[in-house]
């Protein structure tokens, strides 16, 4: 594939990642705003049903099990390291002394995001941050493009997982009757399915 086509594909993927990150942020805010009403509704309904103690016992029983498996850290590519170093030259807190407080704050956020992306081997996110801070990017390879597309699939799955959350359904319910039904199904799930 020619460099121009790869650059165009990269730009498309960067835009898609930006959209998905904004969409993920939206989903998290919806869940956060619905958390308290859902919890209050759940507490009230489980008390009325006399299910509180049975749910506690069921949850305690389910918590007993093997410890979670430890994840091995993904290998960090040489390209990621190079991009990260370039970002650090313009966004590391030690390099920001001459900037205004607003600019410092923005660059520090970008540096923290780059550090997270680096530790999680999120190459497309590193590319986006590098672009945002004005760092020249290397032309990605076809394998990099495939890796970026996998990263986008992971982001889409995160959003889908949030949409499959009980609280999400509660937040999206059209009326109190529907919300009550969702909480009832959640209690039933805790008692008999989990």
XYZ file of N, CA and C in Angstrom:
582
model
N 0.852 -1.171 0.000
C 0.000 0.000 0.000
C 0.899 1.235 0.000
N 0.531 2.229 -0.741
C 1.328 3.452 -0.807
C 1.227 4.239 0.493
N 2.298 5.030 0.754
C 2.328 5.827 1.981
C 1.126 6.749 2.097
N 0.698 7.366 0.991
C -0.447 8.283 1.041
C -1.717 7.558 1.458
N -1.905 6.357 0.954
C -3.089 5.583 1.319
C -3.030 5.158 2.790
N -1.850 4.779 3.233
C -1.687 4.385 4.635
C -1.944 5.585 5.540
N -1.433 6.750 5.165
C -1.673 7.961 5.960
C -3.155 8.291 6.005
N -3.850 8.138 4.876
C -5.286 8.397 4.824
C -6.039 7.407 5.721
N -5.642 6.148 5.676
C -6.266 5.127 6.533
C -6.005 5.450 7.993
N -4.784 5.858 8.320
C -4.448 6.233 9.687
C -5.343 7.376 10.161
N -5.522 8.391 9.321
C -6.367 9.535 9.689
C -7.802 9.087 9.963
N -8.302 8.183 9.141
C -9.652 7.648 9.343
C -9.749 6.905 10.675
N -8.755 6.087 10.953
C -8.758 5.335 12.205
C -8.626 6.247 13.415
N -7.821 7.294 13.298
C -7.678 8.250 14.399
C -9.004 8.957 14.676
N -9.709 9.326 13.624
C -11.017 9.973 13.796
C -12.017 9.010 14.437
N -11.984 7.758 13.989
C -12.895 6.767 14.573
C -12.576 6.560 16.055
N -11.282 6.517 16.405
C -10.896 6.346 17.801
C -11.368 7.528 18.645
N -11.228 8.725 18.107
C -11.674 9.919 18.832
C -13.182 9.847 19.101
N -13.936 9.431 18.086
C -15.379 9.279 18.245
C -15.695 8.222 19.304
N -15.024 7.065 19.222
C -15.301 5.987 20.176
C -14.943 6.390 21.601
N -13.853 7.127 21.758
C -13.486 7.588 23.101
C -14.539 8.543 23.653
N -15.049 9.432 22.806
C -16.108 10.346 23.246
C -17.381 9.572 23.570
N -17.702 8.570 22.762
C -18.890 7.752 22.998
C -18.743 6.946 24.290
N -17.562 6.421 24.531
C -17.305 5.685 25.763
C -17.456 6.600 26.976
N -16.950 7.806 26.873
C -17.085 8.791 27.952
C -18.563 9.086 28.225
N -19.346 9.241 27.152
C -20.791 9.463 27.280
C -21.447 8.301 28.028
N -21.125 7.081 27.632
C -21.710 5.913 28.277
C -21.364 5.875 29.769
N -20.125 6.187 30.094
C -19.713 6.188 31.497
C -20.480 7.240 32.300
N -20.707 8.399 31.706
C -21.454 9.455 32.399
C -22.916 9.058 32.608
N -23.507 8.414 31.611
C -24.890 7.940 31.756
C -24.963 6.942 32.905
N -24.033 5.997 32.932
C -24.028 4.998 34.004
C -23.799 5.641 35.363
N -22.907 6.592 35.401
C -22.615 7.267 36.668
C -23.845 8.011 37.183
N -24.562 8.681 36.283
C -25.736 9.438 36.723
C -26.891 8.522 37.125
N -26.938 7.306 36.584
C -28.023 6.378 36.910
C -27.680 5.464 38.080
N -26.431 5.457 38.505
C -25.993 4.547 39.571
C -26.788 4.741 40.869
N -26.896 5.955 41.337
C -27.573 6.209 42.611
C -29.063 5.884 42.543
N -29.802 6.378 41.519
C -31.230 6.017 41.459
C -31.437 4.500 41.352
N -30.586 3.820 40.591
C -30.693 2.369 40.463
C -30.475 1.704 41.823
N -29.427 2.127 42.536
C -29.124 1.545 43.850
C -30.255 1.760 44.841
N -30.794 2.968 44.857
C -31.915 3.257 45.759
C -33.128 2.390 45.420
N -33.433 2.285 44.156
C -34.560 1.475 43.700
C -34.317 0.001 44.062
N -33.113 -0.476 43.812
C -32.746 -1.858 44.138
C -32.890 -2.118 45.637
N -32.344 -1.223 46.463
C -32.422 -1.403 47.920
C -33.868 -1.461 48.388
N -34.682 -0.540 47.890
C -36.087 -0.479 48.281
C -36.825 -1.747 47.852
N -36.659 -2.153 46.618
C -37.382 -3.312 46.091
C -36.907 -4.616 46.743
N -35.605 -4.753 46.963
C -35.119 -5.996 47.578
C -35.591 -6.106 49.029
N -35.729 -4.979 49.726
C -36.273 -4.995 51.100
C -37.739 -5.403 51.074
N -38.501 -4.818 50.161
C -39.931 -5.143 50.053
C -40.143 -6.617 49.715
N -39.241 -7.183 48.936
C -39.350 -8.593 48.544
C -38.782 -9.531 49.615
N -38.130 -8.954 50.633
C -37.501 -9.773 51.665
C -36.330 -10.576 51.131
N -35.662 -10.028 50.158
C -34.603 -10.765 49.475
C -33.198 -10.331 49.875
N -33.070 -9.345 50.744
C -31.760 -8.767 51.063
C -30.790 -9.821 51.598
N -31.207 -10.564 52.602
C -30.306 -11.544 53.219
C -29.978 -12.686 52.263
N -30.960 -13.128 51.494
C -30.709 -14.209 50.524
C -29.714 -13.758 49.454
N -29.834 -12.504 49.015
C -28.902 -11.978 48.005
C -27.495 -11.886 48.588
N -27.381 -11.397 49.821
C -26.061 -11.302 50.464
C -25.389 -12.673 50.548
N -26.152 -13.680 50.959
C -25.598 -15.026 51.072
C -25.171 -15.542 49.707
N -25.998 -15.306 48.712
C -25.708 -15.782 47.356
C -24.432 -15.113 46.824
N -24.307 -13.801 47.036
C -23.126 -13.067 46.563
C -21.881 -13.550 47.303
N -21.984 -13.753 48.627
C -20.839 -14.231 49.405
C -20.411 -15.614 48.928
N -21.367 -16.472 48.630
C -21.071 -17.822 48.145
C -20.350 -17.770 46.794
N -20.794 -16.871 45.928
C -20.196 -16.752 44.594
C -18.799 -16.132 44.629
N -18.483 -15.384 45.655
C -17.157 -14.752 45.746
C -16.080 -15.760 46.072
N -16.466 -16.894 46.672
C -15.483 -17.912 47.002
C -15.101 -18.630 45.718
N -13.844 -18.620 45.421
C -13.382 -19.254 44.196
C -11.907 -18.997 44.015
N -11.376 -19.455 42.913
C -9.944 -19.260 42.691
C -9.616 -17.791 42.483
N -8.408 -17.387 42.833
C -8.029 -15.982 42.612
C -7.986 -15.692 41.115
N -8.230 -14.440 40.742
C -8.197 -14.106 39.321
C -6.811 -14.329 38.732
N -6.792 -14.744 37.479
C -5.524 -14.979 36.794
C -4.814 -13.655 36.556
N -3.497 -13.694 36.658
C -2.717 -12.485 36.401
C -2.495 -12.355 34.906
N -2.692 -11.142 34.412
C -2.471 -10.887 32.990
C -1.015 -10.529 32.766
N -0.444 -11.078 31.730
C 0.912 -10.675 31.397
C 0.845 -9.379 30.602
N 1.829 -8.541 30.797
C 1.854 -7.261 30.080
C 2.212 -7.485 28.621
N 1.497 -6.797 27.734
C 1.847 -6.946 26.325
C 3.216 -6.329 26.052
N 3.904 -6.885 25.071
C 5.206 -6.356 24.695
C 5.033 -5.002 24.026
N 5.856 -4.059 24.385
C 5.782 -2.712 23.825
C 6.678 -2.651 22.597
N 6.122 -2.167 21.498
C 6.891 -2.115 20.253
C 7.896 -0.967 20.270
N 8.887 -1.091 19.412
C 9.915 -0.056 19.283
C 9.285 1.255 18.812
N 8.315 1.161 17.896
C 7.629 2.357 17.399
C 6.912 3.075 18.540
N 6.240 2.311 19.409
C 5.553 2.925 20.557
C 6.537 3.680 21.438
N 7.681 3.076 21.682
C 8.691 3.730 22.522
C 9.168 5.036 21.893
N 9.391 5.001 20.591
C 9.850 6.212 19.888
C 8.799 7.317 19.957
N 7.555 6.957 19.708
C 6.471 7.952 19.752
C 6.335 8.504 21.167
N 6.399 7.626 22.158
C 6.279 8.055 23.548
C 7.397 9.020 23.921
N 8.608 8.724 23.508
C 9.740 9.617 23.802
C 9.532 10.989 23.165
N 9.006 11.002 21.940
C 8.745 12.274 21.268
C 7.662 13.066 22.008
N 6.642 12.381 22.467
C 5.585 13.050 23.235
C 6.177 13.623 24.516
N 7.040 12.848 25.173
C 7.650 13.288 26.431
C 8.500 14.543 26.238
N 9.108 14.695 25.060
C 9.950 15.878 24.840
C 9.134 17.169 24.812
N 7.836 17.059 24.522
C 7.012 18.278 24.473
C 5.935 18.331 25.553
N 5.672 17.194 26.232
C 4.573 17.194 27.186
C 4.955 16.752 28.599
N 6.194 16.347 28.809
C 6.602 15.929 30.154
C 6.551 17.137 31.087
N 6.039 16.957 32.311
C 5.930 18.089 33.250
C 7.221 18.877 33.447
N 8.370 18.233 33.380
C 9.650 18.939 33.543
C 9.942 19.887 32.381
N 9.291 19.693 31.253
C 9.529 20.511 30.053
C 8.546 21.672 29.920
N 7.668 21.855 30.899
C 6.555 22.791 30.747
C 6.687 24.069 31.571
N 7.833 24.327 32.111
C 8.004 25.455 33.036
C 7.637 26.813 32.432
N 7.870 27.005 31.174
C 7.641 28.326 30.567
C 6.203 28.519 30.062
N 5.369 27.529 30.211
C 3.996 27.622 29.705
C 3.051 28.199 30.752
N 1.903 28.685 30.280
C 0.871 29.168 31.206
C 0.283 27.973 31.955
N -0.427 28.237 33.041
C -1.029 27.168 33.845
C -1.996 26.326 33.016
N -2.764 26.977 32.163
C -3.729 26.267 31.319
C -3.004 25.323 30.360
N -1.950 25.840 29.712
C -1.181 25.015 28.771
C -0.484 23.862 29.498
N 0.070 24.161 30.691
C 0.728 23.128 31.493
C -0.253 22.002 31.812
N -1.422 22.396 32.265
C -2.437 21.419 32.645
C -2.813 20.515 31.468
N -3.012 21.123 30.314
C -3.383 20.360 29.116
C -2.271 19.390 28.711
N -1.028 19.889 28.706
C 0.108 19.038 28.323
C 0.316 17.901 29.333
N 0.132 18.205 30.630
C 0.274 17.165 31.650
C -0.769 16.069 31.455
N -2.001 16.459 31.126
C -3.059 15.470 30.851
C -2.670 14.604 29.662
N -2.116 15.234 28.636
C -1.700 14.483 27.453
C -0.560 13.524 27.796
N 0.366 13.978 28.630
C 1.482 13.122 29.020
C 0.986 11.924 29.830
N 0.054 12.162 30.752
C -0.515 11.071 31.551
C -1.247 10.078 30.643
N -2.021 10.613 29.702
C -2.730 9.738 28.755
C -1.737 8.936 27.917
N -0.638 9.562 27.514
C 0.393 8.855 26.736
C 1.046 7.762 27.580
N 1.279 8.053 28.843
C 1.869 7.045 29.739
C 0.939 5.845 29.886
N -0.355 6.113 30.043
C -1.339 5.023 30.140
C -1.382 4.227 28.839
N -1.410 4.943 27.724
C -1.443 4.271 26.420
C -0.198 3.416 26.237
N 0.930 3.932 26.667
C 2.193 3.190 26.542
C 2.151 1.926 27.397
N 1.702 2.061 28.644
C 1.691 0.882 29.527
C 0.668 -0.157 29.077
N -0.369 0.268 28.357
C -1.379 -0.663 27.858
C -1.153 -1.044 26.399
N -0.036 -0.585 25.833
C 0.338 -0.878 24.444
C -0.760 -0.470 23.461
N -1.299 0.717 23.661
C -2.360 1.236 22.797
C -1.740 2.195 21.783
N -1.301 1.620 20.700
C -0.530 2.353 19.699
C -1.349 3.454 19.029
N -2.592 3.172 18.693
C -3.419 4.177 18.023
C -3.647 5.391 18.926
N -3.827 5.137 20.197
C -3.985 6.237 21.152
C -2.707 7.060 21.222
N -1.553 6.400 21.210
C -0.274 7.124 21.193
C -0.164 7.995 19.944
N -0.561 7.443 18.810
C -0.545 8.221 17.567
C -1.429 9.459 17.700
N -2.621 9.290 18.291
C -3.550 10.418 18.444
C -2.955 11.495 19.340
N -2.370 11.092 20.451
C -1.766 12.057 21.375
C -0.594 12.764 20.708
N 0.220 11.990 20.000
C 1.365 12.590 19.290
C 0.886 13.627 18.284
N -0.164 13.297 17.578
C -0.727 14.244 16.608
C -1.236 15.506 17.325
N -1.911 15.307 18.459
C -2.460 16.439 19.221
C -1.375 17.373 19.759
N -0.219 16.811 20.123
C 0.850 17.657 20.671
C 1.804 18.149 19.594
N 1.554 17.767 18.340
C 2.359 18.268 17.226
C 3.623 17.489 16.950
N 3.657 16.242 17.342
C 4.822 15.404 17.095
C 4.674 14.754 15.719
N 5.769 14.737 14.972
C 5.749 14.104 13.657
C 5.642 12.590 13.831
N 4.726 12.007 13.096
C 4.464 10.582 13.226
C 5.152 9.781 12.128
N 5.628 8.596 12.488
C 6.159 7.723 11.438
C 4.996 7.169 10.616
N 5.258 6.818 9.390
C 4.226 6.203 8.559
C 4.024 4.787 9.080
N 2.783 4.456 9.445
C 2.560 3.106 9.975
C 2.678 2.050 8.883
N 2.929 0.841 9.318
C 2.990 -0.292 8.394
C 1.591 -0.902 8.262
N 1.451 -1.815 7.333
C 0.181 -2.534 7.175
C -0.143 -3.275 8.481
N 0.880 -3.852 9.116
C 0.665 -4.550 10.388
C 0.197 -3.580 11.467
N 0.734 -2.365 11.471
C 0.287 -1.351 12.428
C -1.193 -1.043 12.216
N -1.596 -0.904 10.962
C -2.999 -0.614 10.641
C -3.897 -1.735 11.173
N -3.466 -2.972 10.994
C -4.242 -4.102 11.513
C -4.314 -4.059 13.038
N -3.208 -3.692 13.664
C -3.170 -3.562 15.114
C -4.122 -2.453 15.565
N -4.137 -1.322 14.829
C -5.041 -0.210 15.150
C -6.495 -0.668 15.078
N -6.809 -1.438 14.042
C -8.178 -1.913 13.885
C -8.583 -2.832 15.042
N -7.642 -3.627 15.543
C -7.913 -4.465 16.715
C -8.173 -3.592 17.943
N -7.401 -2.512 18.076
C -7.581 -1.580 19.187
C -8.980 -0.954 19.146
N -9.450 -0.636 17.949
C -10.798 -0.081 17.793
C -11.858 -1.114 18.179
N -11.632 -2.372 17.841
C -12.576 -3.431 18.227
C -12.676 -3.533 19.742
N -11.549 -3.389 20.414
C -11.538 -3.438 21.883
C -12.367 -2.286 22.447
N -12.205 -1.094 21.880
C -12.952 0.078 22.343
C -14.457 -0.125 22.113
N -14.810 -0.679 20.958
C -16.224 -0.953 20.657
C -16.797 -1.977 21.637
N -15.995 -2.971 22.001
C -16.454 -3.977 22.958
C -16.676 -3.347 24.332
N -15.820 -2.426 24.729
C -16.017 -1.727 26.005
C -17.373 -1.033 26.028
N -17.709 -0.373 24.926
C -18.997 0.329 24.835
C -20.142 -0.671 24.879
N -20.020 -1.749 24.145
C -21.053 -2.781 24.128
C -21.244 -3.386 25.514
N -20.146 -3.610 26.222
C -20.233 -4.148 27.585
C -20.997 -3.196 28.500
N -20.784 -1.903 28.347
C -21.523 -0.928 29.158
C -23.009 -0.950 28.812
N -23.316 -1.135 27.546
C -24.714 -1.174 27.118
C -25.425 -2.450 27.575
N -24.659 -3.471 27.940
C -25.245 -4.713 28.439
C -25.334 -4.734 29.962
N -25.118 -3.588 30.576
C -25.143 -3.435 32.023
C -26.577 -3.175 32.481
N -26.930 -3.721 33.633
C -28.275 -3.508 34.178
C -28.564 -2.026 34.351
N -27.595 -1.276 34.825
C -27.801 0.154 35.088
C -28.037 0.903 33.780
N -27.382 0.470 32.704
C -27.607 1.101 31.406
C -29.072 0.930 30.984
N -29.575 -0.281 31.128
C -30.968 -0.543 30.757
C -31.923 0.273 31.635
N -31.577 0.384 32.903
C -32.369 1.186 33.832
C -32.379 2.652 33.381
N -31.201 3.161 33.018
C -31.084 4.563 32.586
C -31.862 4.818 31.302
N -31.941 3.813 30.442
C -32.610 3.975 29.143
C -34.102 3.619 29.186
N -34.574 3.158 30.331
C -35.983 2.777 30.449
C -36.878 3.991 30.212
N -38.044 3.739 29.631
C -38.922 4.835 29.236
C -39.826 5.334 30.361
N -40.062 4.495 31.371
C -40.952 4.932 32.450
C -40.633 4.168 33.734
N -41.302 4.551 34.816
C -41.061 3.934 36.116
C -41.415 2.449 36.125
N -42.440 2.088 35.407
C -42.847 0.685 35.355
C -41.741 -0.176 34.733
N -41.166 0.319 33.675
C -40.077 -0.405 33.013
C -38.846 -0.472 33.922
N -38.534 0.634 34.603
C -37.391 0.633 35.526
C -37.616 -0.368 36.656
N -38.847 -0.423 37.182
C -39.167 -1.356 38.253
C -39.005 -2.797 37.770
N -39.403 -3.051 36.560
C -39.259 -4.386 35.985
C -37.781 -4.767 35.855
N -36.952 -3.828 35.432
C -35.513 -4.092 35.282
C -34.890 -4.410 36.636
N -35.249 -3.646 37.664
C -34.708 -3.906 39.001
C -35.188 -5.266 39.498
N -36.449 -5.591 39.242
C -36.970 -6.909 39.629
C -36.215 -8.039 38.946
N -35.937 -7.891 37.662
C -35.172 -8.908 36.927
C -33.749 -9.002 37.460
N -33.178 -7.890 37.862
C -31.831 -7.891 38.429
C -31.814 -8.657 39.753
N -32.810 -8.416 40.588
C -32.900 -9.138 41.862
C -33.066 -10.634 41.608
N -33.927 -10.985 40.675
C -34.114 -12.392 40.314
C -32.788 -12.991 39.842
N -32.062 -12.244 39.009
C -30.759 -12.694 38.518
C -29.804 -12.961 39.690
N -29.755 -12.035 40.648
C -28.860 -12.210 41.800
C -29.249 -13.427 42.635
N -30.543 -13.666 42.728
C -31.011 -14.778 43.562
C -30.839 -16.155 42.888
N -31.056 -16.203 41.577
C -31.150 -17.520 40.945
C -30.175 -17.785 39.809
N -29.603 -16.760 39.224
C -28.789 -16.977 38.026
C -27.295 -16.758 38.230
N -26.931 -15.872 39.138
C -25.513 -15.525 39.271
C -24.723 -16.617 39.955
